[in-house]
Amino acid sequence: MINKIIMKKQIIILLLTLTTASYSYAQDAPCNDDLIMKTMGKWYRPKANPYVAPNETNFTKPQQLAIAARMEEMYKMMLKAIPVPMGLDGEWDYRNYDGEFASKVKYITTRDGSVQMDYVKQNHLSGYDCVWKFWDFSCYTEKLTRNYSAGGDPMAAITVTVNSFGAFLSGGLADNDVLIDGQVIKSKLTVQGSWKGYDLLWEGGPGRELHGYRQVLIHRKGELPYTPVTRKQYLDRALIYVNKFYDNMIKGVDLSPVRSLEEQEALKKKTIEGYEKTYAGDPKKSKSAVDYYLMSYQTDQQRRDERINIIVKERNAELKNIQDELEKTTKEGLLDSPAIVTGVSGIFNPGAPVFSTEEKGGTMLVTENLKYLRKDLPSDVPQFIVLYWECGDSKPGKNLRKLFEENFEVEKLQAMIDK
């Protein structure tokens, strides 16, 4: 019995010695990337169910429990992919909300001139997010600092969004004449590669290789939750939108206040007299100053007309660009092809072609696909999922991204669709 007690004390002393040595190493070793990457982080999560039903949602108790079960499954998927985060701490949480999908809208101009969107027919679809945020470790005054404990901002995030596109689709021109069947035309992120059999997307355009975030759309096999806008649909609306846009600009300039010609003439005379007085002893300088002033002098009316002429010239060039593209697309038999535009909207890019390709960083225009929505399913059931990750450029962030992309079982998210 005494030998067992002595042995137990020796084991406790040994464990304390090892713990103290490890702690001393963390304190005594120089703080650098190597030390950070050797330091194990922690997973944090609320002790209780993090879901608190907001008053504005319509979830039933069974739906709340079903959502919580799915979120728990996603949490376990992340733990399996990254059992111990190195050089950073991770926090998990989720939220859910009443969303909408493929709704019909209209735009209303208010009394103050602002434009607001109003729903004509709103299709409800419950959305929820499973979110992991990460705080990396850093060296501060030569000591290792855990930014999570220090109250710093997260440097990385991985998000699973159910039944909501989020930033996967964006934008939309606020004009009733640009809607398609009452739906807003939106810009889809650009396909830049592939990951585990899924299209890998992020923002296109110049500098697209610099964007650190990635997104994947998980959907019903053989069916897309969005519908590509055709070139014909886009070009017809672009002609209308450009005309209205420039007409409004011209109207705004035309309505700008101008002084009377008499008032402007009096001010011009006073300005000339001021120059003559300033250079009274030097007739040559006086004449030069007056000539220079008169050379660039314009009345308010002349400046207004010049500005309108510039706008008209810009409008005509933009309309010609679109009209030429319509004729070219018609001849090539591409009117029903997807509208993949240069930049974000394909218009207001002087000298640039209207259409591009995703390989060149072009942006596909789409509407949400109402036919994709299964109304026979409960609103909490996942019908499509957007997976998003942005891990930063630090060593812990790059390691996080590597582990996530290698180990995360995205096929388990696919298996949740319609279930």
Coordinates of C-alpha atoms in Angstrom, one line a residue:
M1 CA 0.0 0.0 0.0
I2 CA 2.8 2.4 1.0
N3 CA 4.7 1.5 -2.2
K4 CA 1.6 2.4 -4.3
I5 CA 1.3 5.8 -2.6
I6 CA 5.0 6.5 -3.2
M7 CA 4.7 5.5 -6.8
K8 CA 1.6 7.7 -7.3
K9 CA 3.5 10.7 -5.8
Q10 CA 6.4 10.0 -8.2
I11 CA 4.0 10.0 -11.2
I12 CA 2.4 13.3 -10.1
I13 CA 5.8 14.9 -9.6
L14 CA 6.9 13.7 -13.0
L15 CA 3.8 15.1 -14.7
L16 CA 4.2 18.5 -12.9
T17 CA 7.9 18.6 -14.0
L18 CA 6.9 17.9 -17.6
T19 CA 4.1 20.6 -17.5
T20 CA 6.4 23.1 -16.0
A21 CA 9.2 22.4 -18.6
S22 CA 6.7 22.8 -21.4
Y23 CA 5.4 26.1 -19.9
S24 CA 9.0 27.3 -19.5
Y25 CA 9.8 26.5 -23.1
A26 CA 6.8 28.6 -24.3
Q27 CA 8.0 31.5 -22.1
D28 CA 11.8 31.2 -22.6
A29 CA 12.0 30.4 -26.3
P30 CA 12.1 33.4 -28.7
C31 CA 8.6 34.2 -30.0
N32 CA 8.6 33.6 -33.8
D33 CA 6.6 31.7 -36.4
D34 CA 8.2 28.4 -35.4
L35 CA 7.0 28.8 -31.8
I36 CA 3.6 29.9 -32.9
M37 CA 3.2 26.9 -35.2
K38 CA 4.3 24.5 -32.4
T39 CA 1.6 25.9 -30.0
M40 CA -1.7 24.1 -29.9
G41 CA -4.8 26.2 -30.1
K42 CA -8.3 25.4 -28.7
W43 CA -11.8 25.0 -30.0
Y44 CA -14.4 27.2 -28.3
R45 CA -18.1 26.7 -28.4
P46 CA -21.1 27.8 -26.3
K47 CA -21.7 25.5 -23.3
A48 CA -25.4 25.5 -24.2
N49 CA -27.2 25.3 -27.5
P50 CA -26.1 28.5 -29.3
Y51 CA -29.5 28.8 -31.1
V52 CA -31.8 31.3 -29.6
A53 CA -35.0 31.6 -31.6
P54 CA -35.5 35.3 -32.7
N55 CA -39.0 36.6 -32.5
E56 CA -39.2 37.3 -36.2
T57 CA -38.6 33.7 -37.4
N58 CA -41.4 31.1 -38.0
F59 CA -39.5 28.0 -37.0
T60 CA -41.4 25.3 -35.2
K61 CA -39.8 23.4 -32.3
P62 CA -39.1 20.3 -34.4
Q63 CA -37.5 22.6 -37.1
Q64 CA -35.3 24.2 -34.5
L65 CA -34.1 20.8 -33.3
A66 CA -33.5 19.6 -36.8
I67 CA -31.4 22.7 -37.6
A68 CA -29.5 22.2 -34.4
A69 CA -28.8 18.6 -35.3
R70 CA -27.5 19.5 -38.7
M71 CA -25.3 22.2 -37.2
E72 CA -23.9 19.7 -34.7
E73 CA -23.0 17.4 -37.5
M74 CA -21.2 20.2 -39.3
Y75 CA -19.3 21.0 -36.2
K76 CA -18.1 17.3 -35.9
M77 CA -17.1 17.5 -39.6
M78 CA -14.8 20.4 -38.8
L79 CA -13.3 18.7 -35.7
K80 CA -12.5 15.7 -37.8
A81 CA -10.8 17.8 -40.5
I82 CA -8.9 19.9 -37.9
P83 CA -8.8 18.1 -34.6
V84 CA -6.4 20.6 -33.0
P85 CA -5.8 24.0 -34.6
M86 CA -2.1 24.9 -34.5
G87 CA -1.1 28.5 -34.0
L88 CA -4.7 29.7 -33.6
D89 CA -7.9 29.3 -31.7
G90 CA -11.3 28.5 -33.3
E91 CA -14.8 29.5 -32.2
W92 CA -18.0 27.9 -33.5
D93 CA -21.4 29.3 -33.6
Y94 CA -24.5 29.4 -35.8
R95 CA -27.6 31.4 -36.5
N96 CA -30.8 31.0 -38.4
Y97 CA -33.3 33.4 -40.0
D98 CA -36.3 33.8 -42.3
G99 CA -35.0 34.1 -45.8
E100 CA -36.4 34.3 -49.3
F101 CA -35.7 32.9 -52.7
A102 CA -36.5 33.9 -56.3
S103 CA -39.0 36.6 -55.1
K104 CA -40.7 39.0 -57.5
V105 CA -40.0 42.7 -56.8
K106 CA -40.6 46.2 -58.1
Y107 CA -38.8 49.5 -57.5
I108 CA -40.6 52.5 -56.1
T109 CA -39.4 56.1 -56.2
T110 CA -40.1 57.8 -52.9
R111 CA -41.0 61.5 -52.4
D112 CA -37.4 62.4 -51.6
G113 CA -36.3 60.9 -54.9
S114 CA -34.6 57.7 -53.5
V115 CA -35.4 54.3 -55.0
Q116 CA -36.6 51.5 -52.8
M117 CA -37.3 47.8 -53.5
D118 CA -40.7 46.4 -52.7
Y119 CA -41.9 42.7 -52.9
V120 CA -44.6 41.8 -55.3
K121 CA -44.4 38.1 -54.4
Q122 CA -42.0 36.9 -51.7
N123 CA -41.1 33.2 -51.6
H124 CA -40.0 32.3 -48.1
L125 CA -37.1 29.9 -47.5
S126 CA -35.4 29.5 -44.1
G127 CA -31.7 30.2 -44.0
Y128 CA -29.0 29.4 -41.5
D129 CA -25.2 29.8 -41.1
C130 CA -22.7 27.5 -39.4
V131 CA -19.7 29.7 -38.7
W132 CA -16.1 29.0 -37.5
K133 CA -14.0 32.0 -36.7
F134 CA -10.2 31.9 -36.1
W135 CA -7.8 34.0 -34.1
D136 CA -4.1 33.4 -34.8
F137 CA -1.4 33.8 -32.3
S138 CA 1.1 36.6 -32.6
C139 CA 4.3 37.9 -31.0
Y140 CA 3.8 41.0 -28.8
T141 CA 6.7 42.5 -26.9
E142 CA 8.5 39.2 -27.6
K143 CA 5.8 37.1 -25.9
L144 CA 3.3 34.8 -27.6
T145 CA -0.2 36.3 -27.5
R146 CA -3.5 34.5 -28.0
N147 CA -5.5 37.1 -29.9
Y148 CA -8.8 35.3 -29.0
S149 CA -8.2 35.8 -25.3
A150 CA -6.9 39.3 -25.9
G151 CA -10.2 40.3 -27.6
G152 CA -8.7 40.8 -31.0
D153 CA -10.5 40.5 -34.4
P154 CA -10.7 37.1 -36.1
M155 CA -8.2 36.7 -39.0
A156 CA -10.0 33.8 -40.8
A157 CA -13.5 32.3 -41.2
I158 CA -15.1 29.2 -42.6
T159 CA -18.9 29.4 -43.2
V160 CA -21.6 27.0 -44.3
T161 CA -24.6 28.9 -45.4
V162 CA -27.9 26.9 -46.0
N163 CA -30.6 28.1 -48.4
S164 CA -29.1 31.5 -48.9
F165 CA -26.6 32.7 -51.6
G166 CA -25.0 35.4 -49.5
A167 CA -22.1 37.0 -51.4
F168 CA -22.2 34.2 -54.0
L169 CA -24.7 36.4 -55.9
S170 CA -24.5 40.2 -55.6
G171 CA -25.5 43.5 -57.2
G172 CA -28.5 44.2 -59.4
L173 CA -29.5 47.4 -61.2
A174 CA -32.4 49.1 -59.4
D175 CA -34.7 49.6 -62.4
N176 CA -38.1 48.0 -63.2
D177 CA -37.2 47.8 -66.9
V178 CA -34.2 45.6 -66.2
L179 CA -36.0 42.9 -64.2
I180 CA -36.7 39.5 -65.8
D181 CA -40.1 38.2 -64.8
G182 CA -40.0 40.5 -61.8
Q183 CA -36.6 39.2 -60.7
V184 CA -33.4 41.1 -60.1
I185 CA -30.5 40.3 -62.4
K186 CA -27.5 39.5 -60.2
S187 CA -23.8 38.9 -60.7
K188 CA -22.4 35.4 -59.9
L189 CA -18.9 34.8 -58.6
T190 CA -16.5 33.6 -61.3
V191 CA -15.4 30.0 -61.7
Q192 CA -11.6 30.0 -61.1
G193 CA -10.8 26.3 -60.7
S194 CA -12.2 23.2 -59.0
W195 CA -12.0 21.5 -55.6
K196 CA -13.1 17.9 -54.9
G197 CA -15.3 17.9 -58.0
Y198 CA -17.0 21.3 -57.3
D199 CA -16.5 24.6 -59.1
L200 CA -14.2 26.9 -57.1
L201 CA -15.4 30.5 -57.3
W202 CA -14.4 33.9 -56.2
E203 CA -14.6 37.5 -57.6
G204 CA -13.4 37.9 -61.2
G205 CA -11.9 40.9 -63.0
P206 CA -8.5 42.5 -62.7
G207 CA -6.4 41.3 -59.7
R208 CA -8.7 38.3 -59.2
E209 CA -5.7 36.1 -58.3
L210 CA -5.2 38.3 -55.2
H211 CA -8.5 37.5 -53.6
G212 CA -8.0 35.2 -50.6
Y213 CA -11.5 33.8 -50.2
R214 CA -13.0 30.8 -51.9
Q215 CA -16.6 29.6 -52.3
V216 CA -18.3 26.4 -53.5
L217 CA -22.0 25.9 -54.3
I218 CA -23.5 22.6 -53.3
H219 CA -26.9 21.9 -55.0
R220 CA -29.2 19.2 -56.2
K221 CA -27.5 17.1 -58.9
G222 CA -28.4 18.1 -62.4
E223 CA -30.2 21.2 -61.3
L224 CA -29.0 24.7 -60.6
P225 CA -30.6 27.2 -58.1
Y226 CA -29.9 30.0 -60.5
T227 CA -30.7 30.6 -64.2
P228 CA -28.1 32.3 -66.5
V229 CA -29.3 35.4 -68.2
T230 CA -29.1 35.1 -72.0
R231 CA -27.2 37.6 -74.1
K232 CA -30.4 38.7 -75.8
Q233 CA -32.1 39.3 -72.5
Y234 CA -29.1 41.3 -71.3
L235 CA -28.6 43.4 -74.4
D236 CA -32.3 44.4 -74.7
R237 CA -32.3 45.6 -71.1
A238 CA -28.9 47.3 -71.4
L239 CA -30.1 49.5 -74.3
I240 CA -33.1 50.6 -72.2
Y241 CA -31.1 51.1 -69.0
V242 CA -28.3 53.1 -70.7
N243 CA -30.8 55.4 -72.4
K244 CA -32.6 56.1 -69.2
F245 CA -29.4 56.5 -67.2
Y246 CA -28.1 59.2 -69.6
D247 CA -31.5 60.8 -70.0
N248 CA -31.6 61.3 -66.2
M249 CA -28.1 62.8 -66.3
I250 CA -29.0 65.2 -69.0
K251 CA -32.2 66.2 -67.1
G252 CA -30.2 66.8 -63.9
V253 CA -27.7 69.0 -65.7
D254 CA -30.5 70.9 -67.6
L255 CA -32.3 71.6 -64.4
S256 CA -29.2 72.9 -62.6
P257 CA -29.6 76.6 -61.7
V258 CA -27.8 79.3 -63.8
R259 CA -27.4 83.0 -63.2
S260 CA -28.9 85.5 -65.6
L261 CA -26.8 86.8 -68.5
E262 CA -26.9 90.3 -67.1
E263 CA -25.6 89.1 -63.7
Q264 CA -22.8 87.2 -65.3
E265 CA -21.9 90.1 -67.6
A266 CA -21.6 92.4 -64.6
L267 CA -19.3 90.0 -62.8
K268 CA -17.2 89.6 -65.9
K269 CA -16.8 93.4 -66.2
K270 CA -15.8 93.6 -62.6
T271 CA -13.2 90.9 -63.0
I272 CA -11.6 92.6 -66.0
E273 CA -11.5 95.9 -64.1
G274 CA -9.8 94.1 -61.2
Y275 CA -7.0 92.9 -63.5
E276 CA -6.6 96.3 -65.1
K277 CA -6.3 97.9 -61.6
T278 CA -3.9 95.2 -60.4
Y279 CA -1.6 95.7 -63.4
A280 CA -2.2 99.5 -63.9
G281 CA 1.5 100.2 -64.2
D282 CA 2.2 97.4 -66.7
P283 CA -0.2 97.5 -69.7
K284 CA 1.4 94.4 -71.2
K285 CA 0.7 92.3 -68.1
S286 CA -2.7 93.7 -67.8
K287 CA -3.6 92.8 -71.4
S288 CA -2.1 89.3 -71.0
A289 CA -4.2 88.7 -67.8
V290 CA -7.4 89.9 -69.4
D291 CA -6.8 87.9 -72.6
Y292 CA -6.1 84.7 -70.6
Y293 CA -9.3 85.2 -68.6
L294 CA -11.5 85.8 -71.7
M295 CA -9.9 82.9 -73.5
S296 CA -11.4 80.4 -71.0
Y297 CA -14.5 82.4 -70.0
Q298 CA -17.9 80.7 -70.3
T299 CA -21.3 81.6 -69.2
D300 CA -23.2 79.2 -67.0
Q301 CA -25.4 78.4 -70.0
Q302 CA -22.3 77.6 -72.1
R303 CA -20.9 75.3 -69.4
R304 CA -24.2 73.6 -69.0
D305 CA -24.5 73.0 -72.8
E306 CA -21.0 71.7 -73.0
R307 CA -21.6 69.2 -70.2
I308 CA -24.8 68.0 -71.9
N309 CA -22.9 67.6 -75.2
I310 CA -20.3 65.5 -73.4
I311 CA -23.0 63.3 -71.9
V312 CA -24.7 62.9 -75.2
K313 CA -21.4 61.8 -76.8
E314 CA -20.8 59.3 -74.0
R315 CA -24.4 57.9 -74.4
N316 CA -24.1 57.5 -78.1
A317 CA -20.8 55.7 -77.8
E318 CA -22.2 53.4 -75.1
L319 CA -25.3 52.7 -77.2
K320 CA -23.3 52.0 -80.3
N321 CA -21.1 49.5 -78.4
I322 CA -24.2 47.6 -77.2
Q323 CA -25.9 47.8 -80.6
D324 CA -22.8 46.6 -82.4
E325 CA -22.6 43.7 -79.9
L326 CA -26.3 42.8 -80.5
E327 CA -25.7 42.7 -84.3
K328 CA -22.5 40.6 -83.8
T329 CA -24.2 38.2 -81.3
T330 CA -27.2 37.8 -83.7
K331 CA -24.9 37.0 -86.7
E332 CA -23.0 34.4 -84.6
G333 CA -26.2 32.8 -83.3
L334 CA -25.3 33.4 -79.7
L335 CA -28.4 35.2 -78.5
D336 CA -29.3 32.4 -76.2
S337 CA -25.8 32.0 -74.8
P338 CA -25.2 33.0 -71.2
A339 CA -24.3 36.7 -70.7
I340 CA -20.8 36.7 -69.2
V341 CA -19.9 40.3 -69.1
T342 CA -16.8 42.4 -68.8
G343 CA -16.5 43.9 -65.3
V344 CA -19.6 43.7 -63.1
S345 CA -22.4 44.8 -65.4
G346 CA -20.8 44.9 -68.9
I347 CA -21.7 48.5 -69.5
F348 CA -19.9 51.8 -68.7
N349 CA -16.6 50.2 -69.7
P350 CA -15.5 52.6 -72.5
G351 CA -13.6 50.8 -75.3
A352 CA -14.1 47.3 -73.7
P353 CA -16.1 44.5 -75.2
V354 CA -19.5 43.9 -73.6
F355 CA -18.9 40.1 -73.2
S356 CA -16.0 38.1 -71.9
T357 CA -15.4 34.6 -70.6
E358 CA -15.0 33.3 -67.0
E359 CA -11.5 32.3 -68.0
K360 CA -10.7 35.9 -68.6
G361 CA -12.4 37.0 -65.4
G362 CA -15.8 37.8 -66.8
T363 CA -18.9 37.8 -64.6
M364 CA -22.0 35.6 -65.4
L365 CA -25.3 37.4 -64.9
V366 CA -28.1 35.2 -63.4
T367 CA -31.5 35.2 -61.8
E368 CA -32.6 32.9 -59.0
N369 CA -34.3 29.8 -60.4
L370 CA -37.8 29.6 -59.0
K371 CA -38.3 26.1 -60.5
Y372 CA -35.5 24.8 -58.3
L373 CA -37.5 25.6 -55.1
R374 CA -39.2 22.4 -53.8
K375 CA -42.3 23.7 -52.0
D376 CA -43.1 20.2 -50.8
L377 CA -40.2 20.2 -48.4
P378 CA -40.2 21.9 -44.9
S379 CA -38.6 25.3 -45.1
D380 CA -35.7 24.3 -42.9
V381 CA -34.5 21.4 -45.2
P382 CA -31.3 22.3 -47.1
Q383 CA -32.0 22.8 -50.8
F384 CA -28.6 24.4 -51.6
I385 CA -25.5 25.2 -49.6
V386 CA -22.7 27.8 -50.0
L387 CA -19.4 26.9 -48.5
Y388 CA -17.0 29.8 -47.9
W389 CA -13.5 30.0 -46.5
E390 CA -10.9 32.7 -46.1
C391 CA -7.9 31.8 -44.1
G392 CA -5.5 34.8 -44.5
D393 CA -1.7 34.9 -45.3
S394 CA -0.2 34.1 -41.9
K395 CA 1.5 30.7 -41.4
P396 CA -1.3 29.5 -39.1
G397 CA -3.8 30.7 -41.7
K398 CA -2.1 28.9 -44.6
N399 CA -1.9 25.7 -42.5
L400 CA -5.6 26.0 -41.7
R401 CA -6.5 26.3 -45.3
K402 CA -4.3 23.3 -46.2
L403 CA -5.9 21.1 -43.6
F404 CA -9.4 22.3 -44.4
E405 CA -9.1 21.8 -48.2
E406 CA -7.5 18.4 -47.7
N407 CA -9.6 16.9 -45.0
F408 CA -13.1 18.5 -44.9
E409 CA -15.7 16.0 -46.1
V410 CA -17.7 18.2 -48.4
E411 CA -19.6 15.1 -49.6
K412 CA -21.4 15.0 -46.3
L413 CA -22.8 18.5 -47.0
Q414 CA -24.0 17.2 -50.4
A415 CA -25.8 14.3 -48.6
M416 CA -27.8 16.9 -46.6
I417 CA -29.5 18.3 -49.7
D418 CA -33.3 17.7 -49.6
K419 CA -33.0 15.8 -46.3

